[in-house]
């Protein structure tokens, strides 16, 4: 993705903090035999540093692509909103509309996990994240209500090789223009507006 200097993450801490509160994205692997990329929407668990864990059903077509080329991309975006041109310059006839969004793309080396206990460990860690109240059965390779499902899935460990992060919130515009947009986002209140406004104000405060 194109990242202008004013949209780039200030440092690794910024994108890691943002990604730490997200757990759904798209896993993309290179297509097999010249085919298009395989893209899988999926929940995932980011460890906050350099590893991502997830699991997928065994029939998923992504496995053939990963076995051919283990270098994959995990793409996550959020806090997006459409910004009318008049909001940015205060003049609807001359202002150019844009999109606000945050996006992190992780290039990763994938390791397929087939050992039953290792798969169970991935599931335990994901459940601890998604269901911290513990309202689920025992997750183990040889007991509990889920162990018979383990053969039908495979786990993935993704080691982060490179991170590209973008926070597109008019960082090159004057402060008064960004403050105006933040106020108008609060007034409009569409889905995504609150998140975009939060990122807009956070980025401004950090300048």
Backbone as ProteinMPNN parsed JSONL, in Angstrom:
{"seq_chain_A": "XXXXXXXXXXXXXXXXXXXXXXXXXXXXXXXXXXXXXXXXXXXXXXXXXXXXXXXXXXXXXXXXXXXXXXXXXXXXXXXXXXXXXXXXXXXXXXXXXXXXXXXXXXXXXXXXXXXXXXXXXXXXXXXXXXXXXXXXXXXXXXXXXXXXXXXXXXXXXXXXXXXXXXXXXXXXXXXXXXXXXXXXXXXXXXXXXXXXXXXXXXXXXXX", "coords_chain_A": {"N_chain_A": [[0.841, -1.185, 0.0], [0.369, 2.291, -0.572], [2.195, 4.597, 1.31], [2.332, 7.675, 2.527], [4.721, 9.991, 3.933], [3.516, 11.481, 6.034], [1.487, 9.857, 6.813], [2.588, 7.631, 7.883], [3.347, 5.212, 10.464], [4.599, 6.36, 13.572], [6.443, 4.934, 15.016], [7.362, 1.532, 15.902], [5.93, 0.988, 18.2], [3.543, 2.381, 17.951], [1.968, 1.138, 15.871], [1.868, -1.438, 16.915], [0.479, -1.108, 19.339], [-1.999, -0.324, 18.343], [-2.724, -2.61, 16.815], [-2.873, -4.483, 18.8], [-5.382, -4.316, 19.875], [-7.007, -5.366, 18.009], [-8.403, -8.18, 16.295], [-9.232, -9.463, 14.02], [-8.831, -10.123, 10.606], [-7.49, -10.312, 7.247], [-6.001, -13.034, 5.771], [-3.572, -13.518, 3.399], [-2.282, -15.477, 0.792], [0.129, -16.416, -1.679], [-1.051, -17.319, -4.895], [-1.466, -20.616, -6.316], [0.333, -22.121, -8.958], [0.269, -19.881, -10.697], [-2.22, -18.834, -10.2], [-4.751, -16.597, -8.792], [-4.218, -14.713, -5.697], [-4.883, -16.384, -2.582], [-7.266, -15.501, -0.286], [-8.191, -15.204, 3.023], [-10.644, -14.444, 5.296], [-10.315, -14.053, 8.767], [-10.259, -14.707, 12.336], [-7.629, -13.891, 14.636], [-4.726, -14.098, 16.772], [-2.604, -11.827, 18.08], [0.601, -11.557, 19.448], [1.597, -9.213, 20.424], [4.145, -8.565, 19.775], [5.875, -10.179, 17.815], [4.629, -12.421, 16.722], [1.882, -14.268, 15.366], [-1.032, -16.117, 15.96], [-3.314, -18.579, 14.764], [-6.101, -20.585, 13.594], [-7.436, -22.778, 11.096], [-9.931, -24.422, 9.063], [-9.323, -27.754, 7.907], [-10.022, -28.327, 5.145], [-9.563, -25.879, 3.909], [-8.573, -23.866, 1.159], [-6.237, -22.427, 1.434], [-4.1, -23.864, 2.466], [-2.701, -25.353, 0.522], [-1.571, -23.268, -0.904], [0.109, -22.117, 1.038], [1.861, -24.207, 1.54], [3.198, -24.256, -0.856], [4.358, -21.729, -0.899], [5.494, -20.291, 1.893], [5.51, -17.633, 2.662], [3.432, -15.16, 3.717], [0.73, -12.737, 3.93], [-0.765, -10.809, 6.41], [-3.482, -8.802, 6.68], [-4.912, -6.007, 8.193], [-7.493, -3.756, 8.831], [-9.162, -0.79, 10.035], [-11.189, 1.658, 11.829], [-12.222, 3.444, 9.878], [-13.496, 5.945, 7.639], [-15.547, 7.86, 5.426], [-14.678, 10.988, 4.13], [-16.105, 13.97, 3.329], [-15.297, 16.412, 0.804], [-15.776, 19.108, 1.44], [-15.509, 19.198, 4.18], [-12.802, 19.196, 4.723], [-11.585, 21.524, 3.746], [-13.432, 23.396, 4.293], [-14.964, 24.277, 2.235], [-17.208, 23.162, 0.011], [-17.038, 23.244, -2.757], [-14.415, 23.342, -3.574], [-12.981, 21.605, -1.988], [-11.463, 18.405, -1.683], [-12.673, 15.13, -1.492], [-11.907, 12.349, 0.729], [-10.633, 9.249, 2.106], [-10.497, 8.16, 5.441], [-8.496, 5.992, 7.367], [-7.051, 3.294, 9.264], [-4.408, 0.999, 8.844], [-2.701, -2.051, 9.071], [-0.258, -4.098, 7.766], [1.132, -7.203, 7.848], [3.884, -8.915, 6.842], [4.621, -12.26, 6.868], [6.228, -15.325, 7.902], [4.963, -18.452, 7.523], [4.227, -21.157, 9.654], [2.995, -24.333, 9.606], [0.872, -26.045, 11.816], [0.375, -29.202, 12.975], [0.526, -31.067, 14.989], [-1.398, -32.617, 17.489], [-1.501, -31.739, 20.273], [-0.128, -29.334, 20.118], [-1.852, -27.926, 18.458], [-4.047, -27.819, 20.142], [-3.013, -26.138, 22.098], [-2.825, -23.705, 20.712], [-5.553, -23.234, 20.36], [-6.347, -23.01, 23.044], [-5.035, -20.646, 23.783], [-6.242, -18.82, 22.056], [-8.917, -18.99, 22.93], [-8.622, -18.045, 25.527], [-8.213, -15.414, 24.988], [-10.527, -14.601, 23.473], [-12.667, -15.537, 24.992], [-12.44, -14.724, 27.848], [-13.775, -15.156, 30.216], [-13.808, -17.803, 30.629], [-15.858, -19.503, 29.908], [-16.142, -22.166, 28.613], [-15.436, -25.508, 27.405], [-12.977, -28.024, 28.401], [-9.931, -27.83, 26.672], [-8.047, -29.956, 24.99], [-5.76, -32.408, 23.66], [-6.53, -35.06, 23.999], [-8.86, -35.242, 25.477], [-11.974, -33.891, 26.755], [-14.608, -31.766, 25.303], [-13.878, -30.965, 22.757], [-11.832, -32.344, 21.512], [-12.24, -34.199, 19.514], [-12.656, -32.695, 17.318], [-10.233, -31.718, 16.544], [-8.703, -33.113, 14.478], [-9.887, -32.063, 12.211], [-8.946, -29.542, 11.731], [-6.225, -27.209, 11.229], [-3.362, -25.651, 12.629], [-1.747, -22.389, 12.697], [1.3, -20.729, 12.951], [2.509, -17.559, 12.696], [5.349, -15.915, 11.918], [6.44, -12.692, 12.236], [7.865, -10.917, 9.661], [8.077, -8.459, 8.391], [6.599, -5.276, 8.947], [4.121, -3.076, 7.806], [2.631, -0.033, 8.25], [-0.133, 2.199, 8.301], [-1.638, 5.29, 8.972], [-4.079, 7.073, 8.045], [-5.03, 10.097, 8.264], [-5.143, 12.781, 7.434], [-2.673, 13.98, 8.139], [-1.029, 15.871, 7.011], [-2.437, 18.183, 6.858], [-3.422, 21.461, 8.081], [-3.756, 22.088, 11.632], [-6.207, 23.245, 12.382], [-7.933, 22.457, 10.343], [-8.004, 19.686, 10.675], [-9.107, 19.546, 13.226], [-11.626, 20.572, 12.665], [-12.66, 18.539, 11.025], [-12.679, 16.44, 12.871], [-14.642, 17.338, 14.649], [-16.894, 17.326, 12.961], [-17.097, 14.625, 12.347], [-17.902, 13.67, 14.843], [-20.426, 14.82, 14.973], [-21.748, 13.628, 12.77], [-21.733, 10.792, 13.204], [-21.808, 8.194, 12.026], [-21.374, 4.58, 11.537], [-18.083, 3.734, 12.303], [-17.222, 6.368, 12.369], [-16.668, 7.285, 14.985], [-14.394, 5.808, 15.712], [-12.584, 6.664, 13.73], [-12.441, 9.376, 14.371], [-11.312, 9.202, 16.91], [-8.74, 8.233, 16.277], [-7.852, 10.342, 14.701], [-7.711, 12.473, 16.586], [-5.918, 11.377, 18.401], [-3.586, 11.146, 16.88], [-3.117, 13.83, 16.355], [-2.624, 14.799, 18.93], [-0.236, 13.608, 19.418], [1.617, 14.847, 17.88]], "CA_chain_A": [[0.0, 0.0, 0.0], [1.073, 3.574, -0.597], [2.264, 5.248, 2.613], [3.021, 8.966, 2.522], [5.428, 10.209, 5.201], [2.639, 12.003, 7.09], [0.567, 8.791, 7.213], [3.346, 6.495, 8.414], [3.431, 5.048, 11.914], [5.756, 7.063, 14.114], [7.393, 3.906, 15.428], [6.726, 0.222, 16.039], [5.003, 0.994, 19.332], [2.231, 2.888, 17.543], [1.162, 0.132, 15.184], [1.655, -2.588, 17.796], [-0.595, -0.769, 20.269], [-3.255, -0.358, 17.581], [-3.04, -3.984, 16.436], [-3.141, -5.265, 20.016], [-6.811, -4.253, 20.162], [-7.722, -5.93, 16.855], [-8.207, -9.629, 16.222], [-9.846, -10.009, 12.809], [-8.216, -9.563, 9.413], [-7.475, -11.158, 6.056], [-4.742, -13.722, 5.509], [-3.398, -13.684, 1.952], [-1.162, -16.306, 0.371], [0.307, -16.412, -3.126], [-1.795, -18.361, -5.592], [-0.738, -21.78, -6.811], [0.414, -22.282, -10.417], [-0.107, -18.662, -11.391], [-3.577, -18.415, -9.869], [-4.835, -15.393, -7.962], [-3.953, -14.956, -4.277], [-5.932, -16.943, -1.731], [-7.504, -14.543, 0.788], [-9.05, -15.838, 4.02], [-11.026, -13.659, 6.467], [-10.105, -14.903, 9.93], [-9.802, -14.228, 13.632], [-6.235, -14.221, 14.91], [-4.228, -13.631, 18.065], [-1.287, -11.205, 17.96], [1.245, -11.608, 20.772], [2.059, -7.886, 20.798], [5.544, -8.351, 19.392], [6.361, -10.687, 16.523], [4.016, -13.698, 16.342], [0.436, -14.328, 15.231], [-1.552, -17.48, 16.012], [-4.679, -18.773, 14.306], [-6.377, -21.928, 13.083], [-8.395, -22.806, 9.997], [-10.411, -25.76, 8.733], [-8.406, -28.516, 7.051], [-10.306, -28.211, 3.7], [-9.332, -24.529, 3.399], [-7.62, -23.861, 0.031], [-5.009, -21.691, 1.726], [-3.003, -24.749, 2.857], [-1.893, -25.666, -0.665], [-0.805, -22.068, -1.231], [1.159, -21.951, 2.044], [2.864, -25.249, 1.333], [3.986, -23.855, -2.016], [5.118, -20.53, -0.524], [5.081, -19.974, 3.268], [5.497, -16.199, 2.93], [2.042, -14.733, 3.63], [0.444, -11.372, 4.378], [-1.958, -10.592, 7.228], [-3.899, -7.416, 6.499], [-5.938, -5.593, 9.15], [-7.845, -2.333, 8.728], [-10.249, -0.393, 10.934], [-11.271, 3.106, 12.08], [-12.31, 4.074, 8.566], [-14.641, 6.824, 7.415], [-15.522, 8.714, 4.236], [-14.589, 12.399, 4.505], [-16.476, 14.863, 2.228], [-14.305, 17.422, 0.497], [-16.06, 20.358, 2.126], [-15.06, 19.118, 5.565], [-11.363, 19.381, 4.858], [-11.204, 22.912, 3.471], [-14.533, 24.291, 4.623], [-15.579, 24.739, 0.988], [-17.59, 21.965, -0.737], [-16.774, 23.372, -4.191], [-12.992, 23.171, -3.869], [-12.409, 20.547, -1.174], [-11.385, 17.081, -2.294], [-12.996, 14.102, -0.507], [-10.878, 11.328, 0.951], [-10.955, 8.199, 3.073], [-9.658, 7.99, 6.617], [-8.428, 4.607, 7.832], [-5.798, 2.75, 9.774], [-4.151, -0.311, 8.26], [-1.418, -2.698, 9.344], [-0.018, -5.282, 6.946], [2.259, -7.967, 8.353], [4.462, -10.0, 6.047], [4.956, -13.29, 7.855], [6.59, -16.672, 7.471], [3.969, -19.323, 8.127], [4.556, -22.518, 10.08], [1.769, -25.107, 9.777], [0.89, -26.818, 13.061], [-0.497, -30.373, 12.874], [0.57, -31.864, 16.205], [-2.661, -32.391, 18.216], [-1.357, -30.939, 21.485], [0.239, -27.979, 19.714], [-3.088, -27.283, 17.996], [-4.852, -27.539, 21.324], [-2.435, -24.975, 22.765], [-3.267, -22.527, 19.959], [-6.957, -23.016, 20.694], [-6.428, -22.517, 24.424], [-4.627, -19.243, 23.821], [-7.281, -18.02, 21.414], [-10.084, -18.943, 23.802], [-8.301, -17.167, 26.652], [-8.379, -14.039, 24.487], [-11.884, -14.302, 23.032], [-13.613, -15.881, 26.055], [-11.658, -14.673, 29.081], [-14.563, -15.6, 31.361], [-13.611, -19.235, 30.791], [-17.108, -20.228, 29.679], [-15.949, -23.15, 27.543], [-14.963, -26.784, 27.908], [-11.543, -28.319, 28.404], [-9.334, -27.928, 25.338], [-6.881, -30.832, 25.082], [-5.644, -33.315, 22.52], [-7.105, -36.379, 24.233], [-10.031, -35.222, 26.354], [-12.804, -32.705, 26.639], [-15.622, -31.787, 24.244], [-13.399, -30.474, 21.455], [-10.668, -33.055, 20.968], [-12.604, -34.916, 18.286], [-12.65, -31.739, 16.202], [-8.859, -31.311, 16.207], [-8.236, -33.579, 13.167], [-10.503, -31.302, 11.126], [-8.361, -28.214, 11.581], [-4.769, -27.067, 11.297], [-2.955, -24.395, 13.237], [-0.732, -21.583, 12.009], [2.125, -19.745, 13.635], [3.04, -16.597, 11.726], [6.466, -15.112, 12.426], [6.424, -11.417, 11.519], [9.103, -10.576, 8.969], [8.045, -7.019, 8.108], [5.322, -4.62, 9.225], [3.856, -1.798, 7.153], [1.486, 0.541, 8.942], [-0.588, 3.478, 7.751], [-2.694, 5.969, 9.699], [-4.41, 8.098, 7.052], [-5.946, 11.033, 8.919], [-4.809, 14.157, 7.026], [-1.561, 14.477, 8.938], [-0.356, 16.982, 6.327], [-3.323, 19.341, 6.867], [-3.279, 22.301, 9.284], [-4.459, 21.593, 12.817], [-7.593, 23.711, 12.412], [-8.703, 21.633, 9.419], [-8.204, 18.375, 11.296], [-10.044, 19.729, 14.333], [-12.946, 20.723, 12.068], [-13.1, 17.211, 10.601], [-12.977, 15.662, 14.079], [-15.934, 17.786, 15.145], [-17.949, 16.894, 12.042], [-17.252, 13.184, 12.546], [-18.704, 13.496, 16.054], [-21.804, 15.2, 14.652], [-22.367, 12.692, 11.832], [-21.991, 9.601, 14.005], [-21.998, 6.945, 11.287], [-20.463, 3.526, 11.964], [-16.704, 4.015, 11.933], [-16.848, 7.762, 12.601], [-16.073, 7.457, 16.319], [-13.037, 5.274, 15.672], [-11.759, 7.556, 12.907], [-12.228, 10.595, 15.149], [-10.356, 8.88, 17.976], [-7.398, 8.171, 15.692], [-7.517, 11.705, 14.293], [-7.325, 13.254, 17.771], [-4.71, 10.759, 18.973], [-2.445, 11.52, 16.041], [-2.872, 15.252, 16.559], [-2.034, 15.001, 20.247], [1.128, 13.078, 19.44], [2.527, 15.653, 17.051]], "C_chain_A": [[0.883, 1.245, 0.0], [1.031, 4.197, 0.795], [3.044, 6.549, 2.474], [3.687, 9.176, 3.882], [4.516, 10.659, 6.335], [1.612, 10.957, 7.567], [1.28, 7.628, 7.903], [3.257, 6.428, 9.934], [4.698, 5.728, 12.415], [6.854, 6.087, 14.521], [6.648, 2.59, 15.559], [5.711, 0.198, 17.169], [3.606, 1.447, 18.903], [1.4, 1.811, 16.871], [0.92, -1.101, 16.058], [0.535, -2.327, 18.795], [-1.948, -0.806, 19.575], [-3.665, -1.79, 17.28], [-3.391, -4.839, 17.648], [-4.621, -5.272, 20.373], [-7.644, -4.74, 18.978], [-7.437, -7.429, 16.771], [-8.931, -10.276, 15.043], [-9.227, -9.327, 11.598], [-8.323, -10.523, 8.249], [-6.072, -11.714, 5.864], [-4.652, -13.993, 4.016], [-2.142, -14.492, 1.671], [-1.076, -16.283, -1.147], [-0.423, -17.585, -3.761], [-0.882, -19.461, -6.123], [-0.795, -21.814, -8.34], [-0.106, -21.06, -11.169], [-1.508, -18.177, -11.114], [-3.571, -17.175, -9.003], [-4.525, -15.717, -6.503], [-5.159, -15.597, -3.591], [-6.068, -16.01, -0.525], [-8.549, -15.113, 1.74], [-9.379, -14.851, 5.139], [-10.93, -14.547, 7.716], [-9.848, -14.12, 11.211], [-8.352, -14.661, 13.832], [-5.88, -13.703, 16.291], [-2.802, -13.137, 17.87], [-0.663, -11.142, 19.342], [1.785, -10.263, 21.227], [3.471, -7.576, 20.359], [5.816, -8.853, 17.983], [5.735, -12.005, 16.099], [2.501, -13.574, 16.326], [0.023, -15.794, 15.232], [-2.975, -17.496, 15.471], [-4.874, -20.224, 13.905], [-7.457, -21.818, 12.013], [-8.809, -24.252, 9.728], [-9.462, -26.449, 7.752], [-8.745, -28.407, 5.562], [-9.991, -26.84, 3.101], [-8.301, -24.547, 2.27], [-6.313, -23.146, 0.315], [-3.841, -22.625, 2.019], [-2.102, -25.087, 1.666], [-1.016, -24.474, -1.044], [0.348, -21.875, -0.254], [2.25, -22.993, 1.87], [3.751, -24.938, 0.137], [4.887, -22.664, -1.683], [4.667, -20.088, 0.867], [5.101, -18.488, 3.611], [4.088, -15.671, 2.67], [1.91, -13.292, 4.123], [-0.83, -11.387, 5.211], [-2.294, -9.11, 7.169], [-5.059, -7.106, 7.438], [-6.217, -4.112, 8.933], [-9.041, -2.035, 9.629], [-10.26, 1.138, 11.028], [-11.331, 3.892, 10.773], [-13.587, 4.91, 8.45], [-14.446, 7.58, 6.103], [-15.577, 10.171, 4.687], [-14.952, 13.268, 3.299], [-15.444, 15.974, 2.041], [-14.517, 18.724, 1.249], [-15.627, 20.365, 3.58], [-13.601, 19.535, 5.698], [-10.944, 20.831, 4.675], [-12.311, 23.911, 3.806], [-15.256, 24.819, 3.409], [-15.935, 23.515, 0.142], [-17.269, 22.032, -2.221], [-15.31, 23.133, -4.524], [-12.343, 22.037, -3.074], [-12.475, 19.196, -1.874], [-11.703, 16.016, -1.231], [-11.872, 13.082, -0.371], [-11.431, 10.241, 1.862], [-9.981, 8.293, 4.234], [-9.645, 6.499, 6.963], [-7.071, 4.341, 8.455], [-5.638, 1.363, 9.193], [-2.767, -0.794, 8.665], [-1.339, -3.954, 8.488], [1.263, -5.954, 7.421], [2.671, -9.025, 7.34], [5.024, -11.019, 7.026], [5.431, -14.565, 7.164], [5.724, -17.65, 8.257], [4.552, -20.687, 8.472], [3.241, -23.249, 10.344], [1.913, -26.011, 11.002], [-0.117, -27.956, 12.947], [-0.467, -31.258, 14.115], [-0.676, -31.583, 17.041], [-2.52, -31.514, 19.452], [-0.951, -29.507, 21.162], [-0.978, -27.221, 19.183], [-3.982, -26.921, 19.177], [-4.319, -26.306, 22.065], [-2.815, -23.688, 22.044], [-4.717, -22.209, 20.297], [-7.118, -22.481, 22.117], [-6.072, -21.033, 24.494], [-5.66, -18.35, 23.142], [-8.519, -17.903, 22.298], [-9.84, -18.038, 25.009], [-8.465, -15.702, 26.257], [-9.847, -13.721, 24.211], [-12.944, -14.6, 24.089], [-12.896, -15.896, 27.404], [-12.435, -15.093, 30.324], [-14.463, -17.106, 31.582], [-14.847, -20.077, 30.553], [-16.985, -21.152, 28.475], [-15.417, -24.431, 28.174], [-13.448, -26.886, 27.91], [-11.058, -28.46, 26.968], [-8.04, -28.721, 25.466], [-6.908, -31.818, 23.94], [-6.393, -34.624, 22.743], [-8.313, -36.412, 25.121], [-10.829, -33.96, 26.106], [-13.72, -32.748, 25.425], [-15.12, -31.432, 22.847], [-12.363, -31.371, 20.789], [-10.987, -33.814, 19.688], [-12.638, -33.999, 17.07], [-11.231, -31.405, 15.741], [-8.384, -31.849, 14.856], [-8.789, -32.764, 12.001], [-9.96, -29.9, 10.954], [-6.842, -28.285, 11.634], [-4.455, -25.705, 11.911], [-1.914, -23.681, 12.4], [-0.015, -20.704, 13.022], [2.729, -18.852, 12.559], [4.123, -15.767, 12.391], [6.56, -13.843, 11.588], [7.813, -11.104, 10.966], [9.201, -9.066, 8.741], [6.657, -6.484, 8.434], [5.255, -3.303, 8.462], [2.561, -1.257, 7.746], [1.167, 1.922, 8.391], [-1.739, 4.01, 8.597], [-3.062, 7.212, 8.892], [-5.486, 9.033, 7.621], [-5.533, 12.482, 8.667], [-3.7, 14.765, 7.876], [-0.824, 15.646, 8.315], [-1.226, 18.237, 6.286], [-3.1, 20.171, 8.13], [-4.155, 21.775, 10.424], [-5.926, 22.019, 12.809], [-8.486, 22.897, 11.474], [-8.993, 20.267, 10.028], [-9.166, 18.466, 12.474], [-11.471, 19.88, 13.805], [-13.498, 19.356, 11.663], [-13.469, 16.36, 11.812], [-14.336, 16.045, 14.644], [-17.083, 17.306, 14.274], [-18.163, 15.38, 12.1], [-18.116, 12.902, 13.767], [-20.169, 13.817, 15.778], [-22.472, 14.151, 13.773], [-22.695, 11.366, 12.502], [-22.297, 8.336, 13.235], [-21.077, 5.856, 11.842], [-19.05, 3.803, 11.445], [-16.263, 5.43, 12.259], [-16.166, 7.957, 13.95], [-14.637, 6.959, 16.343], [-12.104, 6.162, 14.877], [-11.452, 8.842, 13.667], [-11.208, 10.353, 16.264], [-8.929, 8.848, 17.443], [-6.936, 9.556, 15.252], [-6.991, 12.513, 15.473], [-6.048, 12.694, 18.397], [-3.477, 11.166, 18.186], [-2.092, 12.994, 16.221], [-2.174, 15.492, 17.885], [-0.585, 14.55, 20.299], [2.111, 13.867, 18.625], [3.332, 16.622, 17.913]], "O_chain_A": [[2.002, 1.233, 0.513], [-0.038, 4.313, 1.395], [4.265, 6.535, 2.322], [3.255, 8.595, 4.877], [4.719, 10.261, 7.482], [0.954, 11.146, 8.589], [0.628, 6.737, 8.449], [3.111, 7.45, 10.605], [5.741, 5.678, 11.762], [8.042, 6.379, 14.387], [5.436, 2.537, 15.35], [4.728, -0.541, 17.1], [2.604, 0.958, 19.425], [0.251, 1.586, 17.253], [-0.127, -1.738, 15.948], [-0.27, -3.216, 19.072], [-2.933, -1.267, 20.152], [-4.826, -2.154, 17.468], [-4.131, -5.816, 17.525], [-5.07, -6.154, 21.105], [-8.859, -4.545, 18.954], [-6.353, -7.884, 17.136], [-9.209, -11.476, 15.054], [-9.109, -8.102, 11.56], [-9.146, -11.438, 8.259], [-5.092, -10.972, 5.802], [-5.538, -14.618, 3.434], [-1.078, -14.231, 2.233], [-2.093, -16.145, -1.826], [-0.415, -18.698, -3.236], [0.311, -19.254, -6.347], [-1.843, -21.567, -8.936], [-0.83, -21.189, -12.156], [-1.956, -17.207, -11.725], [-2.519, -16.743, -8.531], [-4.565, -16.884, -6.113], [-6.305, -15.372, -3.981], [-5.088, -15.76, 0.177], [-9.654, -15.463, 1.325], [-8.474, -14.449, 5.872], [-11.42, -15.676, 7.708], [-9.296, -13.02, 11.184], [-7.906, -15.664, 13.275], [-6.645, -12.958, 16.903], [-1.904, -13.911, 17.54], [-1.311, -10.726, 20.302], [2.373, -10.17, 22.305], [3.951, -6.458, 20.543], [5.97, -8.057, 17.057], [6.258, -12.659, 15.196], [1.909, -12.877, 17.15], [0.658, -16.62, 14.576], [-3.745, -16.56, 15.684], [-3.92, -21.001, 13.88], [-8.275, -20.899, 12.019], [-8.114, -25.189, 10.123], [-8.876, -25.806, 6.881], [-7.817, -28.394, 4.754], [-10.139, -26.658, 1.893], [-7.256, -25.183, 2.409], [-5.373, -23.242, -0.473], [-2.69, -22.226, 1.842], [-0.878, -25.103, 1.796], [0.133, -24.642, -1.452], [1.449, -21.509, -0.665], [3.432, -22.693, 2.035], [4.923, -25.313, 0.116], [6.033, -22.598, -2.127], [3.565, -19.56, 1.011], [4.748, -18.111, 4.729], [3.601, -15.726, 1.54], [2.854, -12.712, 4.659], [-1.855, -11.913, 4.777], [-1.488, -8.266, 7.56], [-6.053, -7.831, 7.481], [-5.29, -3.305, 8.86], [-9.832, -2.925, 9.943], [-9.453, 1.819, 10.395], [-10.601, 4.865, 10.578], [-14.606, 4.619, 9.076], [-13.32, 7.898, 5.719], [-16.407, 10.546, 5.515], [-14.191, 13.309, 2.333], [-14.805, 16.414, 2.996], [-13.554, 19.376, 1.652], [-15.402, 21.431, 4.153], [-13.219, 20.161, 6.687], [-10.049, 21.313, 5.369], [-12.147, 25.118, 3.626], [-16.084, 25.722, 3.531], [-15.032, 22.879, -0.401], [-17.229, 20.999, -2.889], [-14.994, 22.755, -5.652], [-11.27, 21.559, -3.445], [-13.442, 18.894, -2.574], [-11.069, 16.0, -0.175], [-11.004, 12.968, -1.236], [-12.568, 10.322, 2.326], [-8.781, 8.484, 4.034], [-10.671, 5.827, 6.859], [-6.093, 5.05, 8.215], [-6.614, 0.625, 9.061], [-1.79, -0.046, 8.611], [-2.256, -4.775, 8.491], [2.339, -5.356, 7.401], [1.895, -9.925, 7.021], [5.81, -10.676, 7.909], [5.089, -14.842, 6.015], [5.746, -17.674, 9.488], [5.277, -21.288, 7.679], [2.462, -22.838, 11.204], [2.943, -26.656, 11.195], [-1.319, -27.716, 12.836], [-1.338, -32.111, 14.284], [-0.99, -30.418, 17.285], [-3.345, -30.624, 19.664], [-1.373, -28.571, 21.841], [-1.123, -26.022, 19.424], [-4.592, -25.853, 19.205], [-5.101, -25.519, 22.599], [-3.099, -22.681, 22.692], [-5.07, -21.047, 20.499], [-7.938, -21.595, 22.36], [-6.736, -20.261, 25.185], [-5.922, -17.241, 23.608], [-9.105, -16.825, 22.401], [-10.751, -17.345, 25.461], [-8.811, -14.859, 27.084], [-10.356, -12.694, 24.659], [-14.009, -13.982, 24.085], [-12.759, -16.948, 28.029], [-11.84, -15.357, 31.369], [-14.959, -17.631, 32.579], [-14.889, -21.242, 30.949], [-17.637, -20.949, 27.451], [-15.0, -24.438, 29.332], [-12.737, -25.974, 27.486], [-11.692, -29.125, 26.15], [-7.049, -28.214, 25.99], [-7.949, -32.042, 23.322], [-6.847, -35.242, 21.78], [-8.768, -37.491, 25.498], [-10.418, -33.079, 25.351], [-13.623, -33.662, 24.606], [-15.848, -31.58, 21.866], [-12.046, -31.176, 19.615], [-10.101, -34.046, 18.866], [-12.648, -34.466, 15.931], [-11.052, -30.86, 14.652], [-7.714, -31.115, 14.129], [-8.212, -32.777, 10.913], [-10.455, -29.143, 10.119], [-6.261, -29.295, 12.033], [-5.196, -24.738, 11.729], [-1.283, -24.268, 11.521], [-0.641, -20.028, 13.839], [3.378, -19.332, 11.63], [3.849, -15.005, 13.319], [6.737, -13.909, 10.372], [8.796, -11.038, 11.705], [10.271, -8.475, 8.88], [5.657, -7.168, 8.219], [6.202, -2.517, 8.468], [1.531, -1.932, 7.746], [2.058, 2.704, 8.061], [-2.689, 3.289, 8.901], [-2.441, 8.265, 9.034], [-6.684, 8.789, 7.476], [-5.568, 13.31, 9.577], [-3.782, 15.924, 8.281], [-0.074, 16.342, 8.998], [-0.804, 19.255, 5.738], [-2.639, 19.644, 9.142], [-5.162, 21.105, 10.195], [-6.797, 21.236, 13.188], [-9.659, 22.672, 11.773], [-10.105, 19.753, 9.907], [-9.96, 17.551, 12.694], [-12.416, 19.381, 14.415], [-14.661, 19.049, 11.925], [-14.465, 15.638, 11.781], [-15.1, 15.178, 15.07], [-18.133, 16.92, 14.788], [-19.285, 14.906, 11.922], [-18.962, 12.009, 13.742], [-21.058, 13.146, 16.303], [-23.635, 13.813, 13.993], [-23.815, 10.87, 12.381], [-22.997, 7.468, 13.757], [-20.109, 6.161, 12.538], [-18.867, 4.076, 10.259], [-15.068, 5.685, 12.411], [-15.196, 8.708, 14.052], [-13.761, 7.602, 16.923], [-10.967, 6.398, 15.284], [-10.328, 9.342, 13.614], [-10.349, 11.195, 16.526], [-8.013, 9.371, 18.078], [-5.767, 9.904, 15.412], [-5.949, 13.16, 15.374], [-5.199, 13.45, 18.867], [-2.442, 11.494, 18.766], [-0.918, 13.362, 16.239], [-1.241, 16.292, 17.965], [0.2, 15.037, 21.113], [3.311, 13.599, 18.664], [4.148, 17.381, 17.391]]}, "name": "protein", "num_of_chains": 1, "seq": "XXXXXXXXXXXXXXXXXXXXXXXXXXXXXXXXXXXXXXXXXXXXXXXXXXXXXXXXXXXXXXXXXXXXXXXXXXXXXXXXXXXXXXXXXXXXXXXXXXXXXXXXXXXXXXXXXXXXXXXXXXXXXXXXXXXXXXXXXXXXXXXXXXXXXXXXXXXXXXXXXXXXXXXXXXXXXXXXXXXXXXXXXXXXXXXXXXXXXXXXXXXXXXX"}
